[in-house]
Structures are given as structure tokens and as C-alpha cells.
CSV table of C-alpha atoms in Angstrom, one decimal:
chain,number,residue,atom,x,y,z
A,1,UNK,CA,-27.2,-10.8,-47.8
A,2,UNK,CA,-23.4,-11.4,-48.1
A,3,UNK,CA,-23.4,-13.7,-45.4
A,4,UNK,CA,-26.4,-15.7,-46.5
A,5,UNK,CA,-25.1,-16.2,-49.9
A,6,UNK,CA,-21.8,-17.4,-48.2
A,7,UNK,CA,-23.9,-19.8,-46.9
A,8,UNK,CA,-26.3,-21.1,-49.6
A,9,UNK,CA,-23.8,-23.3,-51.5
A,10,UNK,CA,-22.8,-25.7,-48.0
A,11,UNK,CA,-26.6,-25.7,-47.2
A,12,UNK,CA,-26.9,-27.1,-51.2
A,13,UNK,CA,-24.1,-29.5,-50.3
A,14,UNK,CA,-25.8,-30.8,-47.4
A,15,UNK,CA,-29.1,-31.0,-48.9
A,16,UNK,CA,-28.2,-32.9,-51.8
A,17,UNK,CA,-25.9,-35.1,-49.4
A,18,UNK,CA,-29.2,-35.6,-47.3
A,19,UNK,CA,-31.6,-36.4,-50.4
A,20,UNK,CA,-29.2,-38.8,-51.7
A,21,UNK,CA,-28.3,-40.8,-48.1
A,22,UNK,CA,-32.2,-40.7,-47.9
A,23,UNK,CA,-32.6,-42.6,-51.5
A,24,UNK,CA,-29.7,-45.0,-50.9
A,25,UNK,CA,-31.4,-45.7,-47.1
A,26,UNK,CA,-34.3,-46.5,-49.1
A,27,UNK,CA,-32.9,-48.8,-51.4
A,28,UNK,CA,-31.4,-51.0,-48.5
A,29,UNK,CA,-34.7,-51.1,-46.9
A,30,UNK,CA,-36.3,-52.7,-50.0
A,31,UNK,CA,-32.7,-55.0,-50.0
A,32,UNK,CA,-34.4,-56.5,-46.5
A,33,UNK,CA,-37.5,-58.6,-47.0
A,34,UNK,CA,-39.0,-61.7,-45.2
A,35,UNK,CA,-37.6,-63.9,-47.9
A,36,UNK,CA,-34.0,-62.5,-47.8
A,37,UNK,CA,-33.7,-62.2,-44.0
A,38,UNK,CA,-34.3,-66.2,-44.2
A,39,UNK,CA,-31.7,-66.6,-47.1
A,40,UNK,CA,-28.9,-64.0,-45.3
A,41,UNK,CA,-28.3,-65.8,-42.2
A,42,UNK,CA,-27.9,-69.3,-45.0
A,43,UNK,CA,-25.5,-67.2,-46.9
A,44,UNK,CA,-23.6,-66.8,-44.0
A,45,UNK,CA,-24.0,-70.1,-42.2
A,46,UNK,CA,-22.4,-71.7,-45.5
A,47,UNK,CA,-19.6,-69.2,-45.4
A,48,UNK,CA,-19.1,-69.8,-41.7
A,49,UNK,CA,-18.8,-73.6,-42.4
A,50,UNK,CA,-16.7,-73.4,-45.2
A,51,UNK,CA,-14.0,-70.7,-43.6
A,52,UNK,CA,-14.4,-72.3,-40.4
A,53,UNK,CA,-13.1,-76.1,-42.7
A,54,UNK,CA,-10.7,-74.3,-44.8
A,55,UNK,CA,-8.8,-72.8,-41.5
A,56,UNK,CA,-9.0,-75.6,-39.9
A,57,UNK,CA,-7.2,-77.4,-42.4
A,58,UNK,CA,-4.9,-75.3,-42.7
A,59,UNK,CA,-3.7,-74.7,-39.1
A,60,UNK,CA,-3.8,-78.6,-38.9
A,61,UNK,CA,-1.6,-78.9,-41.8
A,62,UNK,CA,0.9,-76.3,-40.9
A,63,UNK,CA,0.4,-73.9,-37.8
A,64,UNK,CA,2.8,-71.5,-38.8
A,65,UNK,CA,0.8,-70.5,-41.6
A,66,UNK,CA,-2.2,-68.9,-39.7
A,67,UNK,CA,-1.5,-70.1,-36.2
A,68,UNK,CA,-2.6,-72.8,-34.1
A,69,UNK,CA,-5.6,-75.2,-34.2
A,70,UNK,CA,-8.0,-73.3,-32.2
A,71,UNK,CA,-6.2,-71.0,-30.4
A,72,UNK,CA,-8.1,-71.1,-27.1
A,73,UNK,CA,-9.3,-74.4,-26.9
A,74,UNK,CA,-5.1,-74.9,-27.0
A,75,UNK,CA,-4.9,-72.7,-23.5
A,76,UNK,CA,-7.6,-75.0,-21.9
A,77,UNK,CA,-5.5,-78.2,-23.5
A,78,UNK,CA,-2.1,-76.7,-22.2
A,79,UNK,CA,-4.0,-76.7,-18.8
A,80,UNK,CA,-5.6,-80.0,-18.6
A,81,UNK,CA,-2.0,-81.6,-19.8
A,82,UNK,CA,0.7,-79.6,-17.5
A,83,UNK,CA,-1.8,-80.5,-14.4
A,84,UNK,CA,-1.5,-84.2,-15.1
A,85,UNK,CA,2.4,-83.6,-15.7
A,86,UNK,CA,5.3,-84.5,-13.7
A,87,UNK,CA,5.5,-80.3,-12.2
A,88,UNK,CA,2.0,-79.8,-11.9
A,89,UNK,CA,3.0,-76.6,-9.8
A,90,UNK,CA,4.2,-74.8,-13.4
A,91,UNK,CA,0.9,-74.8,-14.1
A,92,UNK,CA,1.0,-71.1,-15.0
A,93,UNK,CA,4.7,-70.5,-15.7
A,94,UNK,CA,4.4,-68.9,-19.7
A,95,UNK,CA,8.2,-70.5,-20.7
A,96,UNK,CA,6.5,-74.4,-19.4
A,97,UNK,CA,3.6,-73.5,-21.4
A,98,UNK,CA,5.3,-72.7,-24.5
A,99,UNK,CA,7.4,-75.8,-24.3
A,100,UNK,CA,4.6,-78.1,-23.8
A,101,UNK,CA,3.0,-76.2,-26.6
A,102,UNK,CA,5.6,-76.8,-29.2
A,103,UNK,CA,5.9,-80.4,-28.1
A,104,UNK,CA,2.5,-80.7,-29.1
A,105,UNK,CA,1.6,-79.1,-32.5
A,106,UNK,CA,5.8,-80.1,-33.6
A,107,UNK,CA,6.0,-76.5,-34.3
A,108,UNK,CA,6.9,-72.9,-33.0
A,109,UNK,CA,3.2,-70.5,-32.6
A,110,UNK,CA,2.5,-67.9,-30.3
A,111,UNK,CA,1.6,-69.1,-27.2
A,112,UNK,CA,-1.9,-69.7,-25.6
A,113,UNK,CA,-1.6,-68.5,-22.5
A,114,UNK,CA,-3.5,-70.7,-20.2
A,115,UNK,CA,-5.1,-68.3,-17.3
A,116,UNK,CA,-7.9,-69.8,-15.8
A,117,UNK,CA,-8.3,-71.1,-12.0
A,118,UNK,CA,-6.7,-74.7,-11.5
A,119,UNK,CA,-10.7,-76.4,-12.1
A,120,UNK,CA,-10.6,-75.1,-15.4
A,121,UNK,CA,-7.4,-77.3,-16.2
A,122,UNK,CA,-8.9,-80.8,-14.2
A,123,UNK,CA,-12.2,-80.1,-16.2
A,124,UNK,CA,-10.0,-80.3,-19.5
A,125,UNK,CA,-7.1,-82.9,-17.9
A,126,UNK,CA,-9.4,-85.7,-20.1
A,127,UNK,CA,-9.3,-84.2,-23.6
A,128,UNK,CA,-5.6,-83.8,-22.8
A,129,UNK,CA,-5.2,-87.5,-22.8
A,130,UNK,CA,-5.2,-87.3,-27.0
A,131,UNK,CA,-3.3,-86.1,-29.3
A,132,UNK,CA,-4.3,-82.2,-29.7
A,133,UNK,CA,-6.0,-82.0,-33.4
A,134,UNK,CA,-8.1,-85.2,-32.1
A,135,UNK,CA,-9.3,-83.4,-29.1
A,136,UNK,CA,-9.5,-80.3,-30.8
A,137,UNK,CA,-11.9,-81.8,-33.4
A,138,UNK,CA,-14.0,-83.8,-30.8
A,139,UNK,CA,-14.4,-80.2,-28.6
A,140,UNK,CA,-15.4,-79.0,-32.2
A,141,UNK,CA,-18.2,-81.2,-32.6
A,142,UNK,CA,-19.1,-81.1,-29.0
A,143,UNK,CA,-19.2,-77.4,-29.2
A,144,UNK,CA,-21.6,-77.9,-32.3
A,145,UNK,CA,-24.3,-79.9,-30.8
A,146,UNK,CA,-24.1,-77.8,-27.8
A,147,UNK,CA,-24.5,-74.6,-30.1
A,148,UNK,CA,-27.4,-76.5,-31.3
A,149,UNK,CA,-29.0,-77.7,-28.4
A,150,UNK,CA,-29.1,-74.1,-26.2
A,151,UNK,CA,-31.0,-72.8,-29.8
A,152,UNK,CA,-33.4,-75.7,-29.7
A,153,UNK,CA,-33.8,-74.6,-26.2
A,154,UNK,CA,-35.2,-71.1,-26.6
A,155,UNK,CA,-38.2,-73.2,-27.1
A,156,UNK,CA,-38.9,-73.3,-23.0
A,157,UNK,CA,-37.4,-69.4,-22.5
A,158,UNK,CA,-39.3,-67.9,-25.6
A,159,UNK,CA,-42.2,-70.2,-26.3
A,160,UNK,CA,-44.1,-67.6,-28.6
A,161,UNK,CA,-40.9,-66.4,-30.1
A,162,UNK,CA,-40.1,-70.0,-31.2
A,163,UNK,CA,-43.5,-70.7,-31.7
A,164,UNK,CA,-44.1,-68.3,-34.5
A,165,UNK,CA,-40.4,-67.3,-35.8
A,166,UNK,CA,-38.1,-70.6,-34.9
A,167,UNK,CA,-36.5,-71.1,-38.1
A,168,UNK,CA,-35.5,-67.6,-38.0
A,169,UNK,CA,-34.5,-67.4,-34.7
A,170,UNK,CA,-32.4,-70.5,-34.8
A,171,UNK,CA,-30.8,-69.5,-38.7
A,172,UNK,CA,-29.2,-65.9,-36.9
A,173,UNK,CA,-28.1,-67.7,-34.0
A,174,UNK,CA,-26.3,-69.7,-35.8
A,175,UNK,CA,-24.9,-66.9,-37.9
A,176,UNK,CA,-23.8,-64.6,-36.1
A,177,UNK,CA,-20.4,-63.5,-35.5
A,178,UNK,CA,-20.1,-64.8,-31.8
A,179,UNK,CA,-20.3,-68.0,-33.5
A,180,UNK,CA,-17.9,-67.6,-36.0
A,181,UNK,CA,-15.5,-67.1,-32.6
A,182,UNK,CA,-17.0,-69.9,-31.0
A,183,UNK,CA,-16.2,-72.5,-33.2
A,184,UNK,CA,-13.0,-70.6,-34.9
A,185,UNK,CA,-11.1,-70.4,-31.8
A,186,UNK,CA,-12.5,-73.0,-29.8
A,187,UNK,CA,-14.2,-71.0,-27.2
A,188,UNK,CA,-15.7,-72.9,-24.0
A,189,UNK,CA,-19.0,-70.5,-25.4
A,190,UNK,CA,-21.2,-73.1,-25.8
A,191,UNK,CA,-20.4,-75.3,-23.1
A,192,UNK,CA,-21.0,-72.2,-20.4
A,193,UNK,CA,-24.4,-71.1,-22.4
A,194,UNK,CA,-25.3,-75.3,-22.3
A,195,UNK,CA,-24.3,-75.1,-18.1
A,196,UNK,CA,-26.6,-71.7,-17.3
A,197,UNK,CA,-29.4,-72.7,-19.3
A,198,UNK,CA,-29.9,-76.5,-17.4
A,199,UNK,CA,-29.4,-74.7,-14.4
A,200,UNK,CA,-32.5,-72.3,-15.3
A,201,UNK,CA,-33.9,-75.0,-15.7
A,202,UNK,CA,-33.6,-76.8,-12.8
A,203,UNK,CA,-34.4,-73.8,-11.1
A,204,UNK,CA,-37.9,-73.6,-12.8
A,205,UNK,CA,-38.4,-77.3,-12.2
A,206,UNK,CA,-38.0,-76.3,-8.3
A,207,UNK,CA,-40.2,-73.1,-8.3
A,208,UNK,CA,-42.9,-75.2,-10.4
């Protein structure tokens, strides 16, 4: 008896703790509706546009405030520019890097270490031919319409999926927080995705 009595007032505890996670699970459940999962992903879309504009001005304006101008796309620049320089062969020295780094943005920011193979650095050698917010901007909007483009896509690789949800499949794509990287750091995301899926594609136009 002693030890049930011990007992009774952590099984209370956990009973009420149960009954009340139980209510508040069901009040998130009636939180998710069609309508709202098709307004969510907009919430977040705008909120990814504008943090994703107000960064960007601000590393633009001043890098030492947040950093650099999308941070990795700046590796891949680094690479593209030291191949086409004078010492092409300092390609992956950290202190070069850094230097060339600096030149570019006129300040002092942490270094983008630039670690990819040597065809990495020729595939970017052409945006390195302009100044880096100009490049970075045009990768931007490349990276955009490429985003865009392997969405639209899902059309041939999910044809009922699209067929009956594509508005919603296309709005949480676009919001979801692989994105927000994407275009934030000026991943080559988009570009790779864009790559594999013509490639499926060519392979299907062979098969077929």
C-alpha cells in the first residue's frame, strides 16, 4: 500500500502531463488545414525574399557587419579568379586566397576557403571576369530561375503529383530551408539539381 501511494502522485503528474500534450497536439492539428498549408509556405516565401534582400544589402554595403556577399559563391569566385592569375599554381594556398579576397570586397572577412578540384575553378574563371557583387548578383538570379526550372520540372518525374497538387508542391519547394541556403550563401545547389535532372532526362529520351 505504502509503495503504491508513493507512487500515485508521479503517475497523477504524468497523466495530467499526457492529457494536456494530448489537447495542445490537438490544437496544432486543427492549426494545419488545406487552406493554411497553401498560405505557410507564402508566409515564408515572403520572409525568405525579404531576409534574403535585406542581407544582401547589407553584406554589399559593408561586409564586416555580417560577413561576405554570399559566402560560398565567394570560394568558387576566389577559384575562377586565382586560376586566371599570374600563379595559377596557388590555387589552394589559404594566405593567396585571403589576399585575393580582401582585394576584392576592399575589406577584411573570414575567408572562403576555396576546396574544390581545379574544374570547379575554370567553370567559374568567367564570372570572375566582374567585379564580385555583379557576379554575385547575376549567380543570384541564375540560381533563381534554375530553382525554378527543376520545380517546373517535377512535372515529367511526378506527373500525378504535379498533376493534382502542383501549386503546393512547387510553394514548399520553394520554402524550405535548403533554399534559404541556396540562395543565402550562394550555393552551386541549383545548378547541380538543374545538371542531374537534364541528364535523367536524356537518359529517358535514350531508353524511350
Amino acid at each position: 500500500m505504502s509503495s503504491s501511494r508513493k507512487k500515485s502522485p508521479s503517475s497523477r503528474i504524468f497523466r495530467t502531463v499526457r492529457l494536456k500534450f494530448s489537447l495542445m497536439s490537438r490544437r496544432v492539428d486543427n492549426l494545419i488545414t488545406a487552406e493554411r498549408l497553401r498560405l505557410y509556405p507564402l508566409v515564408f516565401i515572403v520572409g525568405l525574399v525579404v531576409a534574403v534582400t535585406i542581407s544582401s544589402i547589407v553584406r554589399i554595403a559593408d561586409p564586416t557587419i555580417q560577413g561576405a556577399f554570399m559566402p560560398d559563391y565567394l570560394a568558387h569566385w576566389t577559384g575562377g579568379g586565382l586560376l586566371m592569375s599570374a600563379d595559377p599554381g596557388r590555387l589552394y594556398d589559404p594566405e593567396t586566397q585571403f589576399a585575393f579576397q580582401r582585394r576584392a570586397l576592399g575589406t577584411e572577412v573570414g575567408l572562403s576557403w576555396f576546396v574544390s578540384p581545379p574544374i570547379v575553378a575554370a567553370f567559374y574563371a568567367p564570372f570572375a571576369l566582374l567585379p564580385y557583387d555583379i557576379s554575385g548578383i547575376l549567380w543570384l538570379m541564375l540560381s533563381t530561375v534554375l530553382l525554378i526550372w527543376c520545380a517546373l520540372s517535377l512535372r515529367s518525374l511526378a506527373p500525378t503529383l504535379m498533376g493534382r497538387k502542383r501549386n503546393v508542391v512547387i510553394l514548399a519547394v520553394l520554402a524550405s530551408a535548403p533554399v534559404f541556403e541556396l540562395l543565402g550563401g550562394g550555393q552551386d545547389s541549383a545548378f547541380v539539381l538543374a545538371v542531374w535532372l537534364i541528364g535523367i532526362r536524356l537518359l529517358n529520351s535514350h531508353h524511350n
